[in-house]
XYZ file of C-alpha atoms in Angstrom:
776
model
C 36.630 29.784 0.681
C 35.000 27.928 3.521
C 32.608 26.141 1.112
C 35.526 25.125 -1.171
C 37.445 23.686 1.806
C 34.406 21.668 2.791
C 34.027 20.471 -0.777
C 37.633 19.193 -1.059
C 37.495 17.663 2.409
C 34.325 15.784 1.476
C 35.844 14.594 -1.821
C 38.978 13.284 -0.098
C 36.857 11.613 2.537
C 34.755 10.031 -0.200
C 37.842 8.518 -1.904
C 39.171 7.113 1.369
C 35.767 5.719 2.326
C 35.332 4.162 -1.113
C 38.310 1.813 -0.652
C 37.609 1.276 3.021
C 33.986 0.427 2.392
C 34.896 -2.120 -0.273
C 36.797 -4.009 2.436
C 34.139 -3.421 5.076
C 31.374 -4.503 2.684
C 33.113 -7.830 2.090
C 33.462 -8.401 5.832
C 29.860 -7.294 6.450
C 28.472 -9.593 3.768
C 30.335 -12.569 5.246
C 29.082 -11.677 8.714
C 25.532 -11.244 7.412
C 25.567 -14.623 5.666
C 26.911 -16.289 8.803
C 24.256 -14.577 10.917
C 21.487 -15.491 8.478
C 22.521 -19.140 8.511
C 22.735 -19.173 12.303
C 19.284 -17.649 12.802
C 17.556 -18.453 9.527
C 13.820 -19.180 9.562
C 12.394 -22.230 7.805
C 8.959 -22.253 6.224
C 6.626 -21.087 3.496
C 7.361 -17.438 4.142
C 5.561 -15.728 1.246
C 2.318 -16.786 -0.385
C 4.095 -17.469 -3.707
C 6.596 -19.752 -2.002
C 10.401 -19.977 -2.069
C 10.590 -20.057 -5.881
C 8.273 -17.024 -6.268
C 6.036 -19.003 -8.615
C 3.617 -21.045 -6.495
C 5.628 -24.291 -6.507
C 7.064 -26.450 -3.725
C 9.786 -29.110 -3.510
C 7.846 -31.210 -0.978
C 6.701 -34.784 -1.618
C 4.433 -37.437 -0.065
C 1.541 -34.996 0.214
C -2.164 -35.859 0.442
C -3.827 -37.237 -2.702
C -7.363 -37.306 -1.338
C -9.140 -35.553 1.487
C -11.771 -36.797 3.887
C -13.273 -33.839 5.726
C -13.165 -34.776 9.383
C -11.023 -37.803 8.542
C -7.495 -38.814 9.460
C -5.712 -36.435 7.074
C -7.881 -33.480 8.104
C -5.486 -32.259 10.790
C -7.360 -29.252 12.105
C -9.645 -26.346 11.229
C -9.610 -22.779 12.507
C -12.897 -20.868 12.349
C -12.077 -17.522 10.750
C -13.148 -16.250 7.333
C -10.344 -15.191 5.011
C -9.698 -14.391 1.368
C -5.977 -14.958 1.172
C -3.220 -17.337 2.168
C -1.640 -18.677 5.335
C 2.155 -18.544 5.641
C 4.216 -20.855 7.840
C 7.461 -20.290 9.764
C 9.228 -22.363 12.440
C 6.135 -24.155 13.677
C 3.844 -21.117 13.475
C 1.024 -20.554 10.973
C 0.152 -16.917 10.270
C -3.411 -16.513 9.008
C -5.066 -13.263 8.005
C -8.828 -13.093 8.293
C -11.685 -11.262 9.944
C -14.165 -11.828 12.756
C -17.131 -10.015 14.248
C -20.069 -8.142 12.789
C -21.149 -4.547 12.250
C -19.059 -2.008 14.157
C -17.221 -4.848 15.939
C -15.888 -6.508 12.772
C -12.095 -6.467 12.716
C -9.337 -7.966 10.635
C -7.012 -10.268 12.576
C -3.510 -11.507 12.024
C -3.583 -14.784 13.947
C -0.569 -16.904 14.895
C -1.478 -20.591 15.227
C 0.419 -23.659 16.332
C 1.325 -25.640 13.200
C 0.541 -29.016 14.817
C -2.704 -28.231 16.660
C -4.177 -25.073 15.143
C -4.387 -23.491 18.595
C -4.090 -19.698 18.841
C -0.706 -18.446 20.083
C -1.374 -14.749 19.607
C -3.680 -12.470 17.661
C -3.664 -8.807 16.650
C -6.743 -6.925 15.439
C -7.101 -4.110 12.896
C -10.075 -1.766 12.625
C -11.551 -0.590 9.357
C -11.679 3.182 9.051
C -12.477 5.776 6.398
C -12.511 3.108 3.681
C -14.732 2.122 0.774
C -14.718 -1.591 1.643
C -18.094 -3.301 1.100
C -19.554 -6.808 1.516
C -16.897 -7.869 4.036
C -14.171 -7.817 1.405
C -11.415 -8.065 3.978
C -8.137 -9.992 4.249
C -7.496 -10.151 0.505
C -3.815 -10.973 0.841
C -1.302 -12.493 3.212
C 1.399 -11.827 5.750
C 5.083 -12.223 4.844
C 7.762 -13.623 7.174
C 11.383 -12.487 7.124
C 13.792 -15.415 6.737
C 16.490 -13.642 8.772
C 14.596 -12.391 11.828
C 11.287 -14.263 11.783
C 9.467 -10.931 11.931
C 6.037 -10.809 10.307
C 4.899 -8.046 7.933
C 1.345 -7.217 6.924
C -0.512 -4.313 5.359
C -4.121 -4.264 6.539
C -6.916 -3.542 4.090
C -6.992 0.119 5.173
C -3.225 0.411 4.829
C -1.668 -0.080 8.253
C 1.782 -1.324 7.211
C 2.851 -3.277 10.284
C 5.792 -5.298 11.598
C 5.521 -7.838 14.440
C 8.150 -10.038 15.990
C 7.435 -13.763 16.189
C 5.948 -13.339 19.678
C 3.384 -10.857 18.346
C 5.003 -7.683 19.687
C 4.305 -4.654 17.494
C 7.663 -3.303 16.318
C 6.585 -0.520 13.951
C 3.590 0.647 11.957
C 2.670 3.248 9.328
C -0.851 4.363 8.486
C -0.378 4.552 4.719
C -3.670 6.399 4.335
C -2.899 9.204 6.776
C 0.862 9.316 6.244
C 1.164 8.843 2.463
C -2.370 9.403 1.153
C -3.265 5.788 0.318
C -6.630 5.346 -1.379
C -9.028 2.482 -0.695
C -11.379 0.697 -3.090
C -14.551 -1.384 -2.570
C -12.776 -4.582 -3.687
C -10.392 -4.508 -0.700
C -7.497 -6.102 -2.607
C -4.276 -5.694 -0.619
C -1.788 -8.482 -1.491
C 1.470 -9.152 0.320
C 4.825 -7.504 0.899
C 8.101 -8.890 -0.452
C 11.364 -8.831 1.475
C 14.797 -8.386 -0.074
C 17.825 -7.860 2.142
C 16.945 -5.141 4.628
C 13.970 -3.910 2.588
C 10.291 -4.792 2.895
C 8.390 -3.592 -0.174
C 4.676 -3.111 -0.816
C 2.638 -1.149 -3.329
C -0.676 0.695 -3.205
C -2.372 3.645 -4.883
C -1.593 6.920 -3.142
C -2.349 10.597 -3.615
C 0.214 12.379 -1.481
C 1.593 15.932 -1.916
C 3.659 17.907 -4.388
C 4.997 15.797 -7.244
C 3.357 12.757 -5.619
C -0.022 14.482 -5.423
C -1.581 12.842 -8.500
C -2.944 9.357 -7.750
C -0.564 6.613 -8.876
C 0.233 2.992 -7.994
C 3.416 3.549 -5.964
C 5.918 1.140 -4.461
C 7.257 1.820 -0.961
C 10.413 0.238 0.450
C 10.882 0.358 4.224
C 13.828 -0.713 6.318
C 12.539 -3.998 7.704
C 14.135 -3.391 11.119
C 13.252 0.233 11.863
C 10.354 0.919 9.507
C 12.135 3.949 8.039
C 11.112 4.727 4.476
C 14.063 4.032 2.165
C 12.484 4.917 -1.185
C 9.197 5.309 -2.994
C 8.744 4.776 -6.704
C 6.138 5.871 -9.246
C 6.700 3.679 -12.318
C 3.291 3.866 -14.019
C 0.475 6.061 -15.299
C -2.908 7.131 -13.827
C -4.564 4.036 -12.313
C -7.804 2.452 -13.439
C -8.059 0.023 -10.550
C -6.244 -1.197 -7.463
C -3.779 -4.077 -7.834
C -2.489 -6.795 -5.516
C 0.054 -8.229 -7.950
C 2.942 -9.508 -5.804
C 6.386 -8.409 -7.016
C 8.879 -11.015 -8.210
C 12.604 -10.385 -7.756
C 15.553 -11.062 -10.036
C 18.915 -9.770 -11.250
C 19.565 -8.119 -14.581
C 22.374 -6.014 -15.989
C 24.161 -5.750 -12.625
C 20.969 -4.602 -10.886
C 18.550 -6.122 -8.416
C 15.170 -5.778 -10.138
C 11.533 -6.015 -9.056
C 8.803 -6.943 -11.573
C 5.069 -6.469 -10.940
C 1.706 -5.556 -12.395
C 0.056 -2.281 -11.423
C -3.355 -0.676 -11.112
C -2.727 1.371 -14.254
C -2.458 -1.751 -16.415
C 1.321 -1.657 -16.735
C 3.931 -4.305 -16.163
C 6.827 -2.524 -14.475
C 10.466 -3.077 -13.556
C 12.085 -1.168 -10.673
C 15.622 -1.100 -9.324
C 15.193 -2.627 -5.865
C 18.153 -0.794 -4.360
C 17.101 2.784 -5.134
C 13.527 2.626 -6.470
C 14.422 3.933 -9.939
C 11.805 2.864 -12.526
C 13.560 0.929 -15.300
C 10.780 0.147 -17.765
C 7.030 -0.247 -18.119
C 4.806 -1.993 -20.640
C 1.170 -0.930 -20.984
C -0.394 -4.369 -20.971
C -4.054 -3.742 -20.143
C -6.625 -0.980 -20.036
C -7.496 -2.002 -16.455
C -5.330 -3.059 -13.541
C -3.029 -6.094 -13.645
C -3.676 -8.130 -10.490
C -2.076 -11.484 -11.225
C 1.515 -11.948 -10.128
C 4.138 -12.351 -12.834
C 6.430 -15.255 -13.663
C 10.099 -14.503 -14.276
C 11.296 -16.980 -16.923
C 14.985 -17.691 -17.536
C 15.783 -14.111 -16.510
C 14.839 -13.005 -20.018
C 11.056 -12.617 -19.995
C 8.189 -11.970 -17.633
C 4.935 -13.826 -18.233
C 1.690 -12.131 -17.278
C -2.055 -12.464 -17.669
C -4.916 -9.995 -17.281
C -8.691 -10.046 -17.575
C -9.538 -6.533 -18.743
C -9.826 -4.789 -22.084
C -6.803 -4.868 -24.373
C -5.332 -1.686 -25.780
C -4.851 -2.997 -29.320
C -7.846 -5.278 -29.888
C -11.477 -5.805 -28.950
C -10.624 -8.992 -27.039
C -10.863 -9.121 -23.256
C -7.897 -10.648 -21.480
C -4.468 -11.780 -22.601
C -1.518 -13.909 -21.538
C 1.855 -12.782 -22.892
C 5.593 -13.072 -22.451
C 7.439 -9.742 -22.460
C 11.162 -9.323 -23.014
C 12.961 -7.686 -20.083
C 16.163 -5.661 -19.977
C 15.274 -2.207 -21.272
C 16.481 0.806 -19.303
C 16.456 4.585 -19.648
C 19.241 5.962 -21.811
C 22.157 8.022 -20.458
C 20.910 11.203 -18.809
C 17.283 10.095 -19.048
C 14.874 9.366 -16.230
C 12.826 6.209 -16.272
C 10.894 4.303 -17.026
C 11.659 3.296 -20.586
C 8.427 2.441 -22.408
C 8.287 -0.966 -24.087
C 6.405 -1.536 -27.326
C 4.450 -4.318 -28.994
C 7.624 -5.811 -30.502
C 8.858 -6.529 -26.979
C 6.179 -9.208 -26.672
C 7.638 -12.644 -27.377
C 4.241 -14.344 -27.661
C 0.609 -13.858 -26.676
C -2.511 -15.962 -26.110
C -6.175 -14.830 -25.875
C -6.847 -16.086 -22.351
C -8.381 -14.001 -19.578
C -7.851 -14.052 -15.829
C -8.293 -11.007 -13.664
C -6.727 -12.007 -10.358
C -5.533 -15.645 -10.273
C -1.772 -16.107 -10.768
C -0.028 -18.781 -12.858
C 2.481 -21.376 -11.669
C 5.402 -22.722 -13.694
C 6.870 -26.244 -13.556
C 9.613 -27.536 -15.883
C 9.060 -24.824 -18.475
C 5.288 -25.333 -18.418
C 2.805 -22.674 -17.261
C -0.384 -23.746 -15.511
C -3.154 -21.163 -15.272
C -6.843 -21.305 -14.318
C -8.730 -18.908 -16.590
C -11.691 -16.690 -15.870
C -14.017 -19.269 -17.443
C -12.747 -22.111 -15.274
C -10.345 -23.915 -17.638
C -6.961 -25.141 -16.500
C -4.565 -24.466 -19.371
C -1.002 -25.647 -19.919
C 1.307 -23.432 -21.993
C 4.901 -23.846 -23.124
C 6.798 -20.951 -21.517
C 9.283 -20.572 -24.381
C 6.994 -20.642 -27.402
C 3.614 -19.711 -25.946
C 2.087 -22.814 -27.510
C -1.000 -24.030 -25.693
C -0.362 -27.713 -24.929
C -3.723 -28.722 -23.453
C -6.823 -27.509 -21.633
C -8.964 -29.135 -18.936
C -12.355 -27.783 -17.888
C -12.754 -27.541 -14.096
C -15.689 -25.214 -13.425
C -17.770 -22.573 -15.154
C -15.725 -19.745 -13.664
C -12.898 -18.728 -11.359
C -12.058 -15.583 -9.411
C -8.986 -14.934 -7.230
C -7.634 -18.313 -6.167
C -4.333 -19.480 -7.658
C -3.157 -23.097 -7.948
C -0.277 -24.639 -5.992
C 2.141 -27.194 -7.450
C 3.796 -29.805 -5.219
C 4.620 -33.519 -5.347
C 3.654 -33.863 -9.023
C 0.197 -32.506 -8.327
C -1.765 -29.286 -8.654
C -3.890 -28.229 -5.697
C -6.612 -25.965 -7.089
C -9.241 -24.184 -4.951
C -12.214 -22.620 -6.702
C -14.414 -19.660 -5.937
C -17.420 -21.912 -5.286
C -15.577 -23.869 -2.555
C -14.574 -26.905 -4.614
C -11.006 -28.032 -4.007
C -9.277 -30.188 -6.642
C -6.225 -32.400 -6.367
C -4.923 -33.044 -9.891
C -2.105 -35.335 -10.953
C -0.148 -33.784 -13.802
C 0.238 -35.869 -16.942
C 2.091 -35.096 -20.149
C -1.101 -34.295 -22.037
C -3.534 -33.367 -19.253
C -4.484 -34.180 -15.671
C -5.983 -37.005 -13.654
C -8.484 -35.860 -11.048
C -7.377 -37.547 -7.838
C -9.953 -35.879 -5.599
C -12.554 -33.156 -5.452
C -13.950 -31.998 -2.130
C -16.298 -29.128 -1.292
C -15.085 -26.864 1.505
C -17.218 -24.566 3.622
C -17.148 -21.172 1.931
C -15.677 -20.122 -1.376
C -11.920 -20.051 -1.847
C -10.222 -16.882 -3.041
C -6.651 -17.552 -1.890
C -3.998 -20.030 -3.015
C -3.109 -23.142 -1.008
C 0.224 -23.110 0.791
C 2.354 -26.049 1.912
C 4.994 -26.797 4.524
C 6.207 -29.767 6.527
C 3.863 -32.193 4.786
C 0.721 -30.147 5.353
C -1.523 -28.252 2.916
C -3.316 -25.087 4.087
C -6.426 -23.695 2.390
C -8.244 -20.584 3.668
C -11.889 -20.293 2.633
C -14.347 -17.517 3.301
C -15.415 -19.431 6.417
C -12.357 -21.196 7.891
C -8.721 -22.204 7.546
C -8.157 -25.883 6.771
C -5.023 -27.926 7.435
C -4.643 -31.274 5.614
C -1.731 -33.693 5.936
C -0.721 -37.301 6.328
C -0.238 -38.476 9.912
C 3.217 -39.932 9.409
C 6.107 -37.463 9.720
C 7.842 -36.754 6.439
C 11.160 -35.025 6.077
C 10.565 -31.645 4.474
C 13.112 -30.929 1.732
C 14.785 -27.603 2.285
C 14.684 -25.287 -0.674
C 18.147 -24.720 -2.073
C 19.034 -21.032 -1.889
C 20.072 -19.654 -5.239
C 23.437 -17.990 -5.149
C 23.258 -14.316 -6.055
C 25.266 -13.437 -9.146
C 28.463 -11.476 -8.816
C 27.743 -7.751 -8.957
C 30.284 -5.069 -9.663
C 30.499 -1.932 -7.513
C 31.422 1.451 -8.913
C 32.100 4.864 -7.456
C 29.430 7.041 -5.875
C 27.092 8.322 -8.585
C 24.007 9.274 -6.571
C 23.007 10.072 -3.004
C 20.210 8.161 -1.342
C 18.514 10.003 1.516
C 16.925 7.805 4.183
C 14.199 8.642 4.855
C 13.496 10.625 1.678
C 10.371 12.128 3.239
C 9.957 13.374 6.819
C 7.034 14.697 8.825
C 7.917 17.143 11.614
C 6.219 19.237 14.269
C 7.511 22.714 15.213
C 10.859 22.394 16.986
C 11.139 18.661 16.205
C 14.452 17.258 14.976
C 15.156 14.231 12.807
C 18.372 12.688 11.580
C 18.680 11.357 8.064
C 21.220 8.968 6.613
C 22.993 9.814 3.380
C 24.124 6.760 1.438
C 26.372 6.837 -1.590
C 25.152 4.555 -4.381
C 26.854 3.642 -7.620
C 25.115 3.992 -10.983
C 23.372 0.613 -10.534
C 22.110 1.387 -7.044
C 24.618 -0.650 -5.025
C 25.820 0.815 -1.734
C 29.320 2.290 -1.804
C 29.329 4.417 1.370
C 26.802 4.712 4.215
C 28.383 7.613 6.114
C 28.350 10.653 3.855
C 27.863 14.224 5.033
C 26.922 16.400 2.090
C 26.032 20.048 1.908
C 22.327 20.797 2.238
C 20.212 23.536 0.661
C 16.531 24.267 0.376
C 15.333 23.368 -3.109
C 12.259 24.281 -5.158
C 11.749 22.044 -8.213
C 11.511 24.210 -11.331
C 8.209 22.590 -12.354
C 6.563 22.936 -8.914
C 3.151 24.607 -9.102
C 3.289 25.613 -5.448
C 6.701 27.152 -4.866
C 7.156 26.971 -1.122
C 9.821 26.036 1.392
C 9.543 23.976 4.539
C 10.012 25.907 7.786
C 13.031 23.792 8.661
C 16.795 23.728 8.185
C 19.734 21.325 8.257
C 22.445 21.434 10.877
C 25.378 19.216 11.734
C 25.425 15.439 11.219
C 22.579 15.449 8.660
C 20.046 16.644 11.216
C 16.960 18.526 10.058
C 15.116 20.693 12.570
C 11.738 22.358 12.145
C 11.651 25.986 13.228
C 10.268 26.506 16.719
C 7.621 28.842 15.282
C 7.120 26.833 12.079
C 3.796 27.075 10.337
C 2.059 24.558 8.121
C 4.665 24.154 5.393
C 6.354 21.748 3.003
C 9.334 21.777 0.691
C 12.348 19.939 -0.648
C 16.046 19.881 0.237
C 18.952 18.976 -2.001
C 22.063 17.188 -0.748
C 25.245 17.766 -2.776
C 28.592 15.994 -2.541
C 30.895 16.583 -5.459
C 28.940 15.761 -8.610
C 26.429 13.590 -6.752
C 23.092 14.855 -5.478
C 20.019 13.573 -3.707
C 16.625 14.995 -2.786
C 14.433 14.713 0.259
C 11.072 16.238 1.108
C 9.806 17.579 4.404
C 6.399 18.477 5.779
C 5.821 20.491 8.932
C 2.420 20.227 10.598
C 1.521 22.128 13.754
C 1.148 20.538 17.161
C -2.084 20.949 19.091
C -3.691 23.395 19.405
C -3.830 24.956 15.934
C -6.249 26.984 13.849
C -6.651 27.862 10.182
C -8.766 30.734 8.814
C -7.072 30.872 5.347
C -6.593 34.645 5.532
C -2.815 34.392 4.997
C -3.154 32.831 1.521
C -2.579 34.942 -1.589
C -5.344 34.540 -4.174
C -3.038 34.681 -7.191
C -4.086 31.757 -9.438
C -6.769 31.901 -12.142
C -8.477 28.912 -13.722
C -7.864 28.837 -17.513
C -10.494 29.075 -20.214
C -10.819 25.308 -20.597
C -11.691 24.877 -16.911
C -15.260 24.432 -15.709
C -14.814 27.484 -13.491
C -12.868 29.538 -16.017
C -11.723 32.918 -14.759
C -12.182 32.087 -11.064
C -9.341 33.319 -8.872
C -8.035 30.962 -6.202
C -5.095 29.804 -4.105
C -3.917 26.230 -3.707
C -4.718 24.544 -0.376
C -1.878 24.082 2.141
C 0.742 21.919 0.436
C 1.330 19.499 3.348
C -2.354 18.633 3.678
C -2.844 15.092 2.376
C -5.607 14.545 -0.163
C -6.399 18.252 -0.521
C -4.775 19.091 -3.865
C -7.224 19.130 -6.815
C -10.140 18.646 -4.378
C -10.126 21.979 -2.561
C -8.995 25.504 -3.275
C -9.130 28.825 -1.402
C -11.277 31.741 -2.637
C -12.631 35.102 -1.585
C -16.184 35.043 -0.241
C -18.002 37.949 1.351
C -14.754 39.648 2.355
C -13.211 36.476 3.794
C -11.058 33.689 2.418
C -12.572 30.219 2.678
C -11.822 26.667 1.588
C -14.000 25.569 -1.338
C -14.701 22.078 -2.705
C -13.757 21.942 -6.412
C -16.198 20.608 -9.024
C -14.152 20.064 -12.178
C -13.445 16.320 -11.814
C -16.117 13.741 -10.996
C -13.383 11.442 -9.643
C -12.813 14.019 -6.917
C -16.450 14.478 -5.911
C -15.418 13.251 -2.467
C -12.553 14.741 -0.467
C -11.065 13.068 2.608
C -8.193 15.362 3.522
C -5.811 15.051 6.474
C -4.482 18.233 8.074
C -2.594 16.902 11.105
C -0.312 14.195 12.416
C -1.500 10.537 12.139
C -0.599 9.836 15.777
C -2.879 12.530 17.231
C -5.327 11.318 19.887
C -7.987 12.620 22.322
C -8.735 15.908 20.623
C -11.595 18.149 19.502
C -12.211 19.512 15.991
C -14.387 22.503 15.144
C -15.085 24.238 11.827
C -17.554 26.502 10.066
C -19.238 24.669 7.163
C -21.719 25.498 4.409
C -23.218 23.899 1.298
C -24.577 25.123 -1.988
C -27.589 23.434 -3.570
C -31.333 23.668 -3.805
C -34.426 22.117 -2.288
C -33.799 18.777 -4.024
C -30.015 18.406 -3.904
C -27.350 19.438 -1.460
C -23.834 18.280 -0.661
C -22.207 16.892 2.502
C -19.521 18.561 4.590
C -17.783 17.945 7.884
C -14.615 17.145 9.791
C -12.518 14.062 10.520
C -11.686 13.270 14.125
C -9.478 10.290 14.969
C -10.625 8.246 11.923
C -14.316 9.125 12.313
C -16.202 11.394 9.884
C -18.608 13.856 11.483
C -20.687 15.457 8.738
C -23.843 17.296 7.874
C -25.657 15.228 5.225
C -27.455 17.602 2.880
C -30.031 15.497 1.043
C -31.005 13.549 4.164
C -30.920 16.538 6.525
C -28.902 14.666 9.116
C -25.910 14.967 11.404
C -23.923 11.757 10.949
C -20.990 9.952 12.551
C -19.370 7.273 10.412
C -16.073 5.509 9.834
C -16.886 2.890 7.216
C -20.556 2.958 6.208
C -20.859 -0.828 6.507
C -19.293 -0.762 9.983
C -20.153 2.475 11.802
C -22.855 4.838 10.587
C -25.172 6.579 13.052
C -27.214 9.712 12.372
C -29.911 11.963 13.820
C -32.213 14.443 12.058
C -30.714 17.898 11.661
C -32.345 20.532 9.457
C -29.904 22.820 7.746
C -30.168 25.196 4.800
C -28.056 26.020 1.783
C -25.863 29.126 1.747
C -25.937 29.403 5.518
C -22.911 28.837 7.740
C -23.036 26.287 10.542
C -20.548 25.437 13.258
C -19.745 21.720 13.612
C -17.877 20.296 16.590
C -16.653 16.820 17.490
C -14.520 15.078 20.080
C -13.457 11.478 20.716
C -13.006 10.222 24.268
C -11.094 6.987 24.926
C -11.363 4.685 27.938
C -8.648 2.521 29.438
C -10.384 -0.650 28.201
C -9.997 0.476 24.568
C -13.589 1.576 24.092
C -14.529 5.117 23.188
C -17.328 7.565 22.523
C -17.570 9.833 19.477
C -19.502 13.020 20.124
C -20.853 15.614 17.704
C -22.966 18.745 17.627
C -23.830 21.436 15.086
C -25.584 24.800 15.218
C -26.033 27.947 13.078
C -22.920 30.082 13.181
C -23.398 33.152 15.353
C -25.810 31.443 17.722
C -24.888 30.082 21.144
C -23.344 26.630 21.226
C -25.759 23.958 22.527
C -24.855 22.709 25.995
C -25.408 19.048 25.142
C -24.040 16.896 22.375
C -26.455 16.271 19.520
C -25.094 12.781 18.839
C -23.007 10.380 20.932
C -21.838 7.063 19.438
C -20.057 4.413 21.543
C -17.481 2.166 19.869
C -16.419 -1.045 21.609
C -12.908 -1.051 20.107
C -12.365 2.614 19.316
C -9.751 3.972 16.950
C -6.902 4.864 19.335
C -5.452 7.638 17.174
C -5.793 9.326 13.816
C -5.094 12.505 11.902
C -7.583 15.375 12.064
C -9.044 16.293 8.711
C -11.780 17.774 6.571
C -14.497 16.036 4.602
C -16.545 17.125 1.615
C -18.783 15.244 -0.793
C -20.373 16.884 -3.839
C -22.580 14.232 -5.528
C -22.069 14.281 -9.291
C -19.898 17.387 -8.696
C -23.033 19.526 -8.735
C -22.689 21.766 -5.690
C -19.719 22.983 -3.675
C -19.224 22.903 0.059
C -17.241 25.420 2.088
C -15.078 25.319 5.212
C -13.641 28.117 7.363
C -12.234 28.814 10.830
C -10.884 25.343 11.564
C -9.757 24.692 15.136
C -8.123 21.543 16.555
C -7.218 21.256 20.243
C -6.754 18.690 23.004
C -9.819 17.514 24.882
C -10.451 19.527 28.009
């Protein structure tokens, strides 16, 4: 009876709020528009510009460049591989400085007129695969409402600064959501829509989001709270830095992008629902798309095609498909949804579109012009023998085209080709697109940032803001939980917001209080519940004695439901000996280790699923590195909170192998890997092998347990020392540290974890008796 009363009360409240919120929404929108106009930010706020297609409305721009001459306004010495963005007299450049362990990425705020540094914030590399200084492959994004600056570093620190450089919020995507890194370092740029800042990266998280996929994450731009995550594609072949383009279709706000799995995808911006996907390429799609007449998206790739032996393709794909009633997305488009195609290849450079004409630099260095409606190639002009990342910029009747070899072209567009107005060679190759604002052109090379512009002041035309189409609002059809994923410590409490959305994702009510219940998805392989519960006012609280646990909760209000997920990780100190796990799973006959009994690793551990399992060994239960998938020969798994600092990690470790080949095993302490290296017979401390990698000889044998111990000590000046030791289990611990590595700018925090590497998936490694505690 009590539950029925609550149900009717909630339904009546919902009907009252529905009408009230329609009125309040109208008032709020008017207030928001007034506020945005009063405090709006002017500039080139995203690397693709205000039209989302690499074009500008400015005029009277430079037609020739004299390096060191009168229209060479200033230069800033900092290598970069992306684009500068400009806002209210500030230039935001992303690059890198330093060498070896002291190399860092920097977001630098410069004065637009002088190029002088206003503020700078550094980012360390850690636990990544980045090689050959492939940093700063992307750009910052500035919010037109607040002036706040958003950037995801190469290792996935999604960060928000105010215009004075104050850090407002940050997420370590690697440690929080299981982001993977790749040697190419491609990162791209966020897009902002309303109160959302959206980025995508490949993650391997937990539960249903355990398999690696290119996922999109939408955060509240003010608070940093996760609003939704979306998995629109298939298993990835590569990383992707394709920047999303935004539009409206069928009463929905829609995001279009390429992904690392070779798909073009469409996602509902308001709730993250995948709408459709089109498998466009065997490899990743890195170029950004063009949205043409709100009826097609135009894309190009430089990998193998799925339906021919050709490499690369440009095509226009019809938009508008959606999942049918009662179906979950995305809908899968077919070949007949292509409007036209051309056999051109470009892996990473993005096209621009002017007056229904597409301009694209191909992989082989040709500038092509294509009719956007018909796909007819109108002309081609040879520039160089090849091109890599850099995209052209259109402004003032000209194309500004940087090349990978450092040549920078200024081309006047003609009806049937181009006139080369100037060609200048910059210091360092160019991998980013030029940007333009207030009469000045910015080009970032792999050595420095250039600013070119005429001396006389020109009035910068303000880009006309397109009016959003009228959108209809319906009744509540779904519940959006914000955040949809929480991480708690024992006894910790968090409050979530429950928002009522209509069928198209538009907000109807922001103040709902549904009924909550623990929920186990019927297809879950690990059927567990989080040691937490919901109380009043949508508050979730982890049990005071909660263990390492994870699970889902379902919110229900009338016919509408919503899901959220929760992880509970222990506070320091904590231990894990794996004895509480039930060995109840058996690998099937098709598996490499057919018939082996095992248990899944702890569900809330990030990056552990498919890479580790738990088995019986000599009367004990231990963690074992799996060998069935060569893609998982390395395991970097996080077992604690990303904000943990100044702690010690210990564990028992062992490797299989023989005299000629062994595997590597160790622990992760505050973003440093401390491992025994089998083939080299070493104890090693590393973070990124190109940045920090120090080792000492250490003889160790196969099938023998060793104890490994590490701690990180920080100093007030930001420096730190990473310490490590190892010894045969059962023997006395050595009094001194075997290896001590100083780091000038130490990692200030980081999740504890476990590390295993089985080259060619030949030999397993083993871990037991893990202990993590605060430094004494």
